[in-house]
CSV table of C-alpha atoms in Angstrom, one decimal:
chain,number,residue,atom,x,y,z
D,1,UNK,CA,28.6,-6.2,-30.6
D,2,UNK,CA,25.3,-5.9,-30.4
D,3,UNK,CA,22.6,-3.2,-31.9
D,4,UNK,CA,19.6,-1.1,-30.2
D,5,UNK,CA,16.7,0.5,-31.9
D,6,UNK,CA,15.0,2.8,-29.5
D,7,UNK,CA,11.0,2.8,-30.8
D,8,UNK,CA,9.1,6.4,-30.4
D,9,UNK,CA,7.2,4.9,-27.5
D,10,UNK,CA,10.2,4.1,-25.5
D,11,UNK,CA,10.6,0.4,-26.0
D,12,UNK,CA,14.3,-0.7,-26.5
D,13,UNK,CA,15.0,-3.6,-29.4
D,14,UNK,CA,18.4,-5.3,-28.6
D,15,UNK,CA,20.1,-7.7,-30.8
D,16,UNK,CA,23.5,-9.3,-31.3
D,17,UNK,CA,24.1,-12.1,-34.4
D,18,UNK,CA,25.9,-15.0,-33.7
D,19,UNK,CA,27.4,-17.1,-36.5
D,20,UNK,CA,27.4,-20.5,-37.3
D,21,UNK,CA,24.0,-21.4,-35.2
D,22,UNK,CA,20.9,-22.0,-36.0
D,23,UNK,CA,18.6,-20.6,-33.0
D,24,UNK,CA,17.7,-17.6,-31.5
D,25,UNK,CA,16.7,-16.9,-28.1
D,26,UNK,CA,14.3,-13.6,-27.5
D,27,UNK,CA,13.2,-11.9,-24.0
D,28,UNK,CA,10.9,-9.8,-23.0
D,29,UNK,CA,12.0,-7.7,-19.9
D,30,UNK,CA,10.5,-5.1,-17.9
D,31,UNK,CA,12.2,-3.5,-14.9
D,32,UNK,CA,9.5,-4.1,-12.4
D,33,UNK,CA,9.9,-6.4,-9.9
D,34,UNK,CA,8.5,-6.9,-6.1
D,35,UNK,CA,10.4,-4.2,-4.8
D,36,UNK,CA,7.3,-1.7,-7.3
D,37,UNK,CA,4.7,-3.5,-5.9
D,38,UNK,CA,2.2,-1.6,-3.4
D,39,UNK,CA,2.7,-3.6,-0.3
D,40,UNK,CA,-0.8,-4.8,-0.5
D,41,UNK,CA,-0.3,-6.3,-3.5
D,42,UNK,CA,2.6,-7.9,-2.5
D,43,UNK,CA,3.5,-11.0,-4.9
D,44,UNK,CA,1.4,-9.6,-7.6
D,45,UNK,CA,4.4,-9.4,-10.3
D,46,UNK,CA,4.9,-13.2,-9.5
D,47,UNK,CA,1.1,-13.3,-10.1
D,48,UNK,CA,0.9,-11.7,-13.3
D,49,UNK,CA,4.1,-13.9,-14.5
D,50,UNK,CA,2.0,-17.3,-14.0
D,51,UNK,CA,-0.8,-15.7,-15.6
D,52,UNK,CA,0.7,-14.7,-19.0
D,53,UNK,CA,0.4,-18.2,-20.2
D,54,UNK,CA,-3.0,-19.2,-19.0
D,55,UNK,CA,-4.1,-17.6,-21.9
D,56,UNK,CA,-5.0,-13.6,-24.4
D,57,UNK,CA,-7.9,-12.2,-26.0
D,58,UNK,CA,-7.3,-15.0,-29.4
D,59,UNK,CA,-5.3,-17.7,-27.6
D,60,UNK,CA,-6.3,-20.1,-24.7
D,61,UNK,CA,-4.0,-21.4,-22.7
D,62,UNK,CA,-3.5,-24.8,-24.5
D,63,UNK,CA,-3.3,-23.3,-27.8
D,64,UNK,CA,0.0,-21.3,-26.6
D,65,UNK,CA,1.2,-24.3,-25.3
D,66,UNK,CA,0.3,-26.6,-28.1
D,67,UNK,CA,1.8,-23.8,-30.8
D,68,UNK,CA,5.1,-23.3,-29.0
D,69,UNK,CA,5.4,-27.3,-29.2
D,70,UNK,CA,4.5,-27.3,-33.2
D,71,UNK,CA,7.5,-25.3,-33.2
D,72,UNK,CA,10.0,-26.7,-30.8
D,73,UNK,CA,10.2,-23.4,-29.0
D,74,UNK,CA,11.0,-23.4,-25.4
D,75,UNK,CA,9.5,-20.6,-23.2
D,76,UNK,CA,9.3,-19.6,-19.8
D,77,UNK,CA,9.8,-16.6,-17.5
D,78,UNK,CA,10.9,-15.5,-14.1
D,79,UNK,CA,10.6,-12.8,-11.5
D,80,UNK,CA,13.2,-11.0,-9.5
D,81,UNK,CA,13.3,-8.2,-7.1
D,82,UNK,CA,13.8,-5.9,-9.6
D,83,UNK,CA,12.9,-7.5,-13.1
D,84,UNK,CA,10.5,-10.0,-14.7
D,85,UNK,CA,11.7,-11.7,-18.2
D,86,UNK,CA,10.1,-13.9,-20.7
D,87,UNK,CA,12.0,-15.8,-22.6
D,88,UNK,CA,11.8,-17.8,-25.5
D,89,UNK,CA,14.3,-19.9,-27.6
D,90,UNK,CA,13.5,-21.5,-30.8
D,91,UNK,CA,15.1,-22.2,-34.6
D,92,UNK,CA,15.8,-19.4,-36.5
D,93,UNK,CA,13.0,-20.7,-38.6
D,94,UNK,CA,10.3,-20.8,-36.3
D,95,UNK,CA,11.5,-17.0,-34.7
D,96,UNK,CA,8.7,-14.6,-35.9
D,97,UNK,CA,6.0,-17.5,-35.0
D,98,UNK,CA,7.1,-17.5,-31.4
D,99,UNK,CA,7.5,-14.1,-31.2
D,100,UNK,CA,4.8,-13.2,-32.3
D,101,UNK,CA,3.0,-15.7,-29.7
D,102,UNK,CA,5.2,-14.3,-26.7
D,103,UNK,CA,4.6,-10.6,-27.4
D,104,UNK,CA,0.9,-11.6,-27.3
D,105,UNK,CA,1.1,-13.0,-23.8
D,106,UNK,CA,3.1,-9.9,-23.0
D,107,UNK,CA,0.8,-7.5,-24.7
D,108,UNK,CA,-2.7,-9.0,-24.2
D,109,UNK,CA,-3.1,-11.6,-21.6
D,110,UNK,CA,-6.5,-11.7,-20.4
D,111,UNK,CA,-6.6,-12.4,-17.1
D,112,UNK,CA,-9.6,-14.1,-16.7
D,113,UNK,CA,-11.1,-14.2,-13.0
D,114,UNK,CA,-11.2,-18.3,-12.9
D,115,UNK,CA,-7.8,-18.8,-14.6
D,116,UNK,CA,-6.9,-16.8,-11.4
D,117,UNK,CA,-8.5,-18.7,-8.7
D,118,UNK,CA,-7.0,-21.8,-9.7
D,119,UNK,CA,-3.5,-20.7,-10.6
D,120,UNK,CA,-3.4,-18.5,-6.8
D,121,UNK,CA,-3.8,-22.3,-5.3
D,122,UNK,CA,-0.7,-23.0,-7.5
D,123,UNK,CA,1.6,-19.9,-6.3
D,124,UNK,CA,0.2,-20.5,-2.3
D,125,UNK,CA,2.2,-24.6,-3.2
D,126,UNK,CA,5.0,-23.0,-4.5
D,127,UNK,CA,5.4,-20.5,-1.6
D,128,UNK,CA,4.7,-24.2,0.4
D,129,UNK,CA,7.6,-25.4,-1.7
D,130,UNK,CA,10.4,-23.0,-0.6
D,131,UNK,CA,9.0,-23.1,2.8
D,132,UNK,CA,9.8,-26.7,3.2
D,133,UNK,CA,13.5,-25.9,2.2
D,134,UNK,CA,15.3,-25.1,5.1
D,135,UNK,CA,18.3,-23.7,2.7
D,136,UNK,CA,15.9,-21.4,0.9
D,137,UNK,CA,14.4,-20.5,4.0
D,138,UNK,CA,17.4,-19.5,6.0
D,139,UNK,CA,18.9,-17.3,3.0
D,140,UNK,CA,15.8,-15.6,2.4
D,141,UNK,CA,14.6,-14.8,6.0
D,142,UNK,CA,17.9,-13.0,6.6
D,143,UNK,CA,17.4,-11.2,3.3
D,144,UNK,CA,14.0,-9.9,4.3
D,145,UNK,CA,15.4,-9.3,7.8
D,146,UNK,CA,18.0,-7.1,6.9
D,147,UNK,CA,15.8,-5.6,4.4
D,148,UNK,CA,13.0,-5.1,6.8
D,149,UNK,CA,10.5,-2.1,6.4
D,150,UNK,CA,11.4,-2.1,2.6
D,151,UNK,CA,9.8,-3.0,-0.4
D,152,UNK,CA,13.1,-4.7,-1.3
D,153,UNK,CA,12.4,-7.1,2.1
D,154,UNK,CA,9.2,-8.7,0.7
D,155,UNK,CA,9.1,-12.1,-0.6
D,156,UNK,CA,8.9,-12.1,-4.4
D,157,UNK,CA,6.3,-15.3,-4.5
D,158,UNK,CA,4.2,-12.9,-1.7
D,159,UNK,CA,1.8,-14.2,1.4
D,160,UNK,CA,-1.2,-16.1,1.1
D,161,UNK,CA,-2.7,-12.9,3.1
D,162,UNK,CA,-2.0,-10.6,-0.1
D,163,UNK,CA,-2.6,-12.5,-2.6
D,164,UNK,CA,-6.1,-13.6,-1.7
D,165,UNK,CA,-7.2,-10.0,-2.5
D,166,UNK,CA,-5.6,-10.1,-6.0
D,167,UNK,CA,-8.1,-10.9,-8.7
D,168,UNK,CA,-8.1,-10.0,-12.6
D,169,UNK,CA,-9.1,-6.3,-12.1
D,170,UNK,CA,-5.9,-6.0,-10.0
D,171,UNK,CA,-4.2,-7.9,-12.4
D,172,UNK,CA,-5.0,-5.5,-15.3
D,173,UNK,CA,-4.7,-2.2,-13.1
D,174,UNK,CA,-0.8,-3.5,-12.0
D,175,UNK,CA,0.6,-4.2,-15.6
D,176,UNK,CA,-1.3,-1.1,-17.1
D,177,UNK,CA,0.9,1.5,-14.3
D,178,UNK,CA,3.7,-0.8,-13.9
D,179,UNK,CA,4.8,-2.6,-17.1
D,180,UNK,CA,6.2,0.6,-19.1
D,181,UNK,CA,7.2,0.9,-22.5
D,182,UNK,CA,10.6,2.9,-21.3
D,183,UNK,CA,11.0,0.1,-18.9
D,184,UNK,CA,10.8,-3.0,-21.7
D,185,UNK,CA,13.5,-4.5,-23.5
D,186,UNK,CA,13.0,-6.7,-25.9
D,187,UNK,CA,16.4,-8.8,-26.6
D,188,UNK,CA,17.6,-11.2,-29.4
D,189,UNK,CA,20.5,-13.0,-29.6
D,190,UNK,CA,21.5,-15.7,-32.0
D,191,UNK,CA,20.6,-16.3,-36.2
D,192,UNK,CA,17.8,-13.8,-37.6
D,193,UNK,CA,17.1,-11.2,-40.6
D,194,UNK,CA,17.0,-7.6,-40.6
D,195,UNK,CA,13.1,-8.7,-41.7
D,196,UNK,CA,12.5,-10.3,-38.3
D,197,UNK,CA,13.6,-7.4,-36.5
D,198,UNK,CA,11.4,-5.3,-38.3
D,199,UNK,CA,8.9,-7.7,-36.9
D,200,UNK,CA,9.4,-7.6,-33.5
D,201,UNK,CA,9.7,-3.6,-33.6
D,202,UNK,CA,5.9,-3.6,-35.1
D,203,UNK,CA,4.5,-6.1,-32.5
D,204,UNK,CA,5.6,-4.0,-29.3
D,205,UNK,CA,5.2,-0.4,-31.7
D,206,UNK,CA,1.8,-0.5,-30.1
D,207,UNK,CA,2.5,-0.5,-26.1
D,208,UNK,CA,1.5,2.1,-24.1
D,209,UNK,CA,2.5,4.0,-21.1
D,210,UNK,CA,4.4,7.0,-19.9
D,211,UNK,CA,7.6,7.6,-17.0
D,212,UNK,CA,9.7,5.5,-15.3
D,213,UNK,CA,9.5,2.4,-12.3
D,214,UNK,CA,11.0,4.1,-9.4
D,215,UNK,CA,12.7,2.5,-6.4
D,216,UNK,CA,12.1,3.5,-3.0
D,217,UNK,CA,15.9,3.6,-1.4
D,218,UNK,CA,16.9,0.7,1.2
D,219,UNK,CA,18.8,0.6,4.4
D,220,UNK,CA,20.6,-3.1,5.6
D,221,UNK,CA,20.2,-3.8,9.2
D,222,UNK,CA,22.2,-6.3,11.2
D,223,UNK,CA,19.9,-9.0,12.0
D,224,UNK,CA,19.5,-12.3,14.2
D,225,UNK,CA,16.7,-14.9,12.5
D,226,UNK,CA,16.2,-18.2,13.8
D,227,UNK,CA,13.4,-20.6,13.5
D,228,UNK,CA,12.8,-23.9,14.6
D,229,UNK,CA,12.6,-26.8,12.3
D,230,UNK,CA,12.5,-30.8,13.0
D,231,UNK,CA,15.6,-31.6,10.9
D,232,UNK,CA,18.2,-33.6,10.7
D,233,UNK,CA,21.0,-30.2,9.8
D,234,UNK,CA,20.8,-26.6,11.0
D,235,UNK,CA,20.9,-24.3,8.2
D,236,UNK,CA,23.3,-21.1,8.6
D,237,UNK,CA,23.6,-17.8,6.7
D,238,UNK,CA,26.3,-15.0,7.5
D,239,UNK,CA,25.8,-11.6,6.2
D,240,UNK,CA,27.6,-8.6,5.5
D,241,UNK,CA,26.2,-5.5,3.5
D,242,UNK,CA,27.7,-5.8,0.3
D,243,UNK,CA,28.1,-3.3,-2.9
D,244,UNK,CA,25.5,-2.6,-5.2
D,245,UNK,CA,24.9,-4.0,-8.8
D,246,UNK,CA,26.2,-1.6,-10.6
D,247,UNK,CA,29.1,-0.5,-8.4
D,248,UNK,CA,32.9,0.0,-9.8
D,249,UNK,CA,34.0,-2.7,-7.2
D,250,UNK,CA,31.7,-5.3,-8.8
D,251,UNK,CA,34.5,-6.7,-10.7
D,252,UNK,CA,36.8,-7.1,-7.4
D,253,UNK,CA,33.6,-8.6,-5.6
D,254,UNK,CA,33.4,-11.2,-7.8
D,255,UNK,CA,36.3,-12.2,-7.2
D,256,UNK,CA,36.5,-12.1,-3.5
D,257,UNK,CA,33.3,-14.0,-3.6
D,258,UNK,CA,34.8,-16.7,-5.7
D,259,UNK,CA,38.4,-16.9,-3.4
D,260,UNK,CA,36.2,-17.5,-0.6
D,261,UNK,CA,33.4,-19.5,-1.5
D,262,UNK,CA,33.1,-20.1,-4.7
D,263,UNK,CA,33.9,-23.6,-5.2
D,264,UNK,CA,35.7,-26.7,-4.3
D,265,UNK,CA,39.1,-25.1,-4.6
D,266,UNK,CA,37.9,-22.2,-2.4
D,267,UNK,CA,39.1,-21.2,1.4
D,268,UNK,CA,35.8,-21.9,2.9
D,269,UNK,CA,35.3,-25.3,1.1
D,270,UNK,CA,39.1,-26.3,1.9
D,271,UNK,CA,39.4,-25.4,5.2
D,272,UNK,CA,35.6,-25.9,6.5
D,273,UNK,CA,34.7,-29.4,4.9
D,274,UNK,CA,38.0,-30.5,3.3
D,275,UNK,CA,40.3,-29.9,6.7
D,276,UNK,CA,38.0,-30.0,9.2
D,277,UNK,CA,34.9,-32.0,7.9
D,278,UNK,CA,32.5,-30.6,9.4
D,279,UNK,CA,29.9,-30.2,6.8
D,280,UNK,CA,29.3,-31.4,3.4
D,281,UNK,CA,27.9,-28.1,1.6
D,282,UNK,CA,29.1,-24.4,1.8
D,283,UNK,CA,29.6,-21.4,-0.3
D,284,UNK,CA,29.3,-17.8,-0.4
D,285,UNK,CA,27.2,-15.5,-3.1
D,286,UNK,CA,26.8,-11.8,-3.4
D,287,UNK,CA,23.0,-10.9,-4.1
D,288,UNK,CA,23.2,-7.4,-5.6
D,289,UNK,CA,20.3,-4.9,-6.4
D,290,UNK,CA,20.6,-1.2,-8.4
D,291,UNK,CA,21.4,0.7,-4.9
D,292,UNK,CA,21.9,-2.5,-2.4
D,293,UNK,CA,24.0,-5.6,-2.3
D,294,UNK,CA,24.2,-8.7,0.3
D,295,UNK,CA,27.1,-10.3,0.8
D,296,UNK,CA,26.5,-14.1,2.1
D,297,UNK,CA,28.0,-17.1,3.4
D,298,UNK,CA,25.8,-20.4,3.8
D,299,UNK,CA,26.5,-24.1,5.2
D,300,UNK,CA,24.6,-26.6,6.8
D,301,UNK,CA,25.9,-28.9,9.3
D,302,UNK,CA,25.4,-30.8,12.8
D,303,UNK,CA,24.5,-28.7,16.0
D,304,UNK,CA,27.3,-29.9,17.7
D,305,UNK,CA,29.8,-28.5,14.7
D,306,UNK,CA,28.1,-25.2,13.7
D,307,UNK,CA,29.8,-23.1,16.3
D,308,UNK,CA,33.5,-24.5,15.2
D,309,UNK,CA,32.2,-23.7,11.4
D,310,UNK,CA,31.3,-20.4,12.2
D,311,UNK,CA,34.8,-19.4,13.9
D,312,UNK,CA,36.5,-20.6,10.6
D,313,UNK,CA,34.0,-19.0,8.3
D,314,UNK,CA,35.1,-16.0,10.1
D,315,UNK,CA,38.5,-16.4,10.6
D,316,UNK,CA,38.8,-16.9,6.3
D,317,UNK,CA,37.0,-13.3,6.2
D,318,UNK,CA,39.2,-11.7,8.5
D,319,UNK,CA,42.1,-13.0,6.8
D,320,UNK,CA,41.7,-12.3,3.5
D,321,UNK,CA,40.6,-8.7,5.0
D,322,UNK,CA,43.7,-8.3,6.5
D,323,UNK,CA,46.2,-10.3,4.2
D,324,UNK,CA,44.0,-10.7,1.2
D,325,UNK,CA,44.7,-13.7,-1.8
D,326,UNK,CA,48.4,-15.0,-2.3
D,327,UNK,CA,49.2,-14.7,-6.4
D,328,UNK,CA,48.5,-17.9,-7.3
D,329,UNK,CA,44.3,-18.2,-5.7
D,330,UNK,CA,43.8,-14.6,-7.0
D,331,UNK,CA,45.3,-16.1,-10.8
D,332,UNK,CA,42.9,-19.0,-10.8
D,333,UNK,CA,40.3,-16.5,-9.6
D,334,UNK,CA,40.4,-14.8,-12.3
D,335,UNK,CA,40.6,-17.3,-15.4
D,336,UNK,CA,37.4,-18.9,-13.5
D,337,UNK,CA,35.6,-15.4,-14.0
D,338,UNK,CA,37.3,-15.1,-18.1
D,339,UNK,CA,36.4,-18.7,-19.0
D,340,UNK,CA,33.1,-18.4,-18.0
D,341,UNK,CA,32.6,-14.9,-19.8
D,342,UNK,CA,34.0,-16.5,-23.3
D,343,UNK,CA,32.1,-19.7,-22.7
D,344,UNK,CA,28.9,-17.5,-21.8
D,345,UNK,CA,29.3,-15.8,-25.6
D,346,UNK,CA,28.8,-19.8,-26.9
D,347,UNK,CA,25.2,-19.4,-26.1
D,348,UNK,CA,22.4,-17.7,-27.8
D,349,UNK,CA,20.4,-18.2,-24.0
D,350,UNK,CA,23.6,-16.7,-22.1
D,351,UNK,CA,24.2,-13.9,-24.8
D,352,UNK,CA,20.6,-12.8,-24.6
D,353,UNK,CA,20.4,-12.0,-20.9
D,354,UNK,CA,24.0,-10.5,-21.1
D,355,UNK,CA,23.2,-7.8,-23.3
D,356,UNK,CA,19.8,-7.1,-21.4
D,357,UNK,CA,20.6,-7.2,-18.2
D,358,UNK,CA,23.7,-4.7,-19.6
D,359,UNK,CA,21.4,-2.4,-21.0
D,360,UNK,CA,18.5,-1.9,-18.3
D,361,UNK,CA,21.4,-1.5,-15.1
D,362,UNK,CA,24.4,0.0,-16.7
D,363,UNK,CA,22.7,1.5,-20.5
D,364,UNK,CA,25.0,-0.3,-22.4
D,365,UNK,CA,26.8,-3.7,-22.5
D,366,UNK,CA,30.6,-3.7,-22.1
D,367,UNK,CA,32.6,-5.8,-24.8
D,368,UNK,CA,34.4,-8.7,-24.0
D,369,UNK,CA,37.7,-6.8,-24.7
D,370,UNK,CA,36.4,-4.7,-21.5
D,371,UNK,CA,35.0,-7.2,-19.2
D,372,UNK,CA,38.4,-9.5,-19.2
D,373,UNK,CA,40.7,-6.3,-18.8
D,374,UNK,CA,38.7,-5.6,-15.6
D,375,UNK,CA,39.1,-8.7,-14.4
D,376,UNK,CA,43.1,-8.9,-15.6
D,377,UNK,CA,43.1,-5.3,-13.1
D,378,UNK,CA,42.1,-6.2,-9.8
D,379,UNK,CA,45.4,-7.3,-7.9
D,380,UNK,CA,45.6,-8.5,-4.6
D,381,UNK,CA,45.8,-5.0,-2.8
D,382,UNK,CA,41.9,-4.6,-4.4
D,383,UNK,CA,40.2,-7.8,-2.8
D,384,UNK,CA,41.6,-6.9,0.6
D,385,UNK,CA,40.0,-3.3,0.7
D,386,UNK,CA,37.0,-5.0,-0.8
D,387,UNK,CA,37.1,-7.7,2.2
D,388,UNK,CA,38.0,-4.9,5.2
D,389,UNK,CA,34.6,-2.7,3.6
D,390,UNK,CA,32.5,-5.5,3.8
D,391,UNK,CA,33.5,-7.7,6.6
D,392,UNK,CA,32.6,-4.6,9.4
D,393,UNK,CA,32.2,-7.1,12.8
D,394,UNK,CA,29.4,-5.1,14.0
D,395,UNK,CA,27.0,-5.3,11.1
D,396,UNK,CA,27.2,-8.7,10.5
D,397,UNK,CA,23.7,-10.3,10.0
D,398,UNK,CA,22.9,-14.1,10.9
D,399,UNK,CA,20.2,-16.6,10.2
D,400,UNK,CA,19.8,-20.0,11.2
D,401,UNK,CA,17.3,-22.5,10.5
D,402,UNK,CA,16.6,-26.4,12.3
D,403,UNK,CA,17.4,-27.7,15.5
D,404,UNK,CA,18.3,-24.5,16.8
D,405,UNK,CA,19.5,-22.4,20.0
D,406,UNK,CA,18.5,-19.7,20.8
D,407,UNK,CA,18.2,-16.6,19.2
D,408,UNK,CA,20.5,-14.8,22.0
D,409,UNK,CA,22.9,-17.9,21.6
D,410,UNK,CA,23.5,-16.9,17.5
D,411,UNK,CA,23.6,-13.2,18.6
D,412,UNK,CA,26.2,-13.6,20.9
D,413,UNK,CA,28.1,-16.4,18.5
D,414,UNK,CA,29.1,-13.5,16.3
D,415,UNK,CA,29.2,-10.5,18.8
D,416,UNK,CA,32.2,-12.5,19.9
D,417,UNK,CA,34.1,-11.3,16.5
D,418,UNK,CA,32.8,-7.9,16.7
């Protein structure tokens, strides 16, 4: 179970002990994500998370980097729609050091002007990066398509357009409005003292800042994206309007996720690529927000076998709509889900984001006791309703990326099961 101490400024302390190991992991999170950023800033929380390690008031970049290696720590960070962490894992021995070094990057990164010039040519490779993926490509086109007009469509790495306006001033002006104590979590899982939590609750004591992040509510759209790419596969995604994060069903949607496409003993895997070989990858995933979620189905495969894959990808949805899992699937579902709960409480890493991500979407992390029971609850009856609200013929969404048709040719390739 783990144990919150809510600071007078509004920063939450998490923590949850783990016996018999001898490292803790620690993150800093702060609900802001792209979908806070001004849309001329877009990319800017991205930004800020490169820039927190090139360097604060007393520490250059090389001296953070050369410090968390004198101590074996491992740290990093990443940006979501709705979230940016910093994380850190190190030997209980070592915890107040890196800490202390990570709430100074948090707290007081400097942001200097050339630091910023050089590390924007850095984001504009990485945006190149997932750009040259057709698989990232095609899943996130159809999410900013059926997103579009919304702060929740924007790419989280941004444009080259917008970030070539973002300099150190911007830099400062975004994390001073946007990263708020009420909105940070600071979460520790693993071996520590009563003395190191005392610690941490004095380095972020200090923050300042008033109110809330608030989202602007979305809207899906059905969508048809296509663009053309000189490769050797064409890259598909299906979507369906899903349920939000922090939805009752979330438990069932797991689930139905997992039935369908969740792995090699899944319907889409079996009867797609086992039965029918006509491609070598495919799977489904849910992509859920606070108020929003996208249901998904990818593959890539030949030209001449993508219409035939995407009869059966929707013949699997209709029929676990309709007929929903036999006993046996839905029992295997489900100790999938369980094992890799239990096995997620094995690791300080796992543990950390659990009990974080628990408190800043739901205000409190379910025990274990909880989470299984949930899962023991959902019978077949429950992923069929699921299925029939999600799989809605009309507002299906498609995305398709390579040697393509055209973009009438996808449109009318799933009006068909409308």
């Amino acid at each position: 179970m783990y144990e919150k101490i809510v600071l007078p400024n509004g920063v939450r302390v998490i923590y949850e002990r783990m016996p018999n190991v001898r490292s803790a992991a620690v993150g800093i999170w702060v609900m802001n994500g792209s979908r806070y950023e001004p849309e001329e800033w877009n990319g800017i929380s991205h930004f800020v998370e490169h820039m927190v390690f090139k360097g604060t008031e007393k520490r250059s970049a090389k001296h953070i980097a050369v410090a968390m290696d004198a101590i074996g720590g491992q740290v990093n960070a990443f940006t979501t729609k709705e979230c940016t962490c910093f994380y850190l894992r190190t030997l209980d021995s070592h915890l107040q050091t890196g800490v202390e070094i990570l709430a100074d990057m948090f707290l007081n990164s400097r942001f200097d002007d050339r630091d910023v010039d050089l590390e924007r040519s850095v984001i504009e490779e990485e945006i190149d990066m997932y750009e040259d993926s057709p698989e990232d490509t095609a899943t996130e086109k159809l999410f900013e398509q059926c997103y579009r007009g919304s702060s929740l469509g924007r790419s989280i790495l941004g444009h080259p357009e917008t970030l070539k306006d973002i300099h150190g001033k911007q830099l400062h002006e975004f994390v001073d409005e946007f990263y708020r104590p009420q909105d940070t979590i600071v979460s520790l899982a693993g071996s520590f003292t009563l003395g190191d939590i005392e610690f941490i609750c004095s380095l972020f004591e200090g923050m300042k800042g008033e109110g809330r992040n608030v989202a602007t509510p979305v809207q899906y759209h059905p969508t048809v994206f296509t663009k053309e790419k000189d490769i050797e596969q064409n890259h598909i995604c299906i979507g369906f309007e899903g349920v939000p994060l922090c939805s009752d069903e979330r438990y069932v949607n797991a689930l139905l996720g997992t039935i369908l496409g969740g792995g090699m003993s899944s319907r889409l895997f079996q009867r797609v690529r086992e039965q029918n070989g006509l491609c070598y990858s495919i799977y489904s995933f849910h992509t859920a927000h606070t108020d929003a979620g996208l249901f998904s189905v990818y593959t890539a495969l030949g030209q001449e076998t993508e219409q035939r894959a995407v009869e059966l990808i929707l013949q699997e949805c209709r029929n676990l709509a309709e007929c929903g899992p036999d006993r046996t699937e839905l029992n295997r579902c489900k100790e999938q889900a369980k094992t890799s709960v239990l096995l997620g409480l094995e690791s300080t890493a796992s543990r950390m984001n659990q009990i974080a991500r628990g408190e800043m979407f739901f205000g409190y992390n379910p025990e274990v006791e909880e989470v299984i029971a949930r899962y023991d609850a959902v019978t077949k009856e429950d992923v069929a309703a699921l299925a029939r609200q999600i799989f809605q013929w009309d507002q299906m969404s498609i995305s398709a990326v390579g040697r393509i048709e055209s973009e009438k040719y996808y449109a009318d390739l799933i009006r068909q099961y409308s």
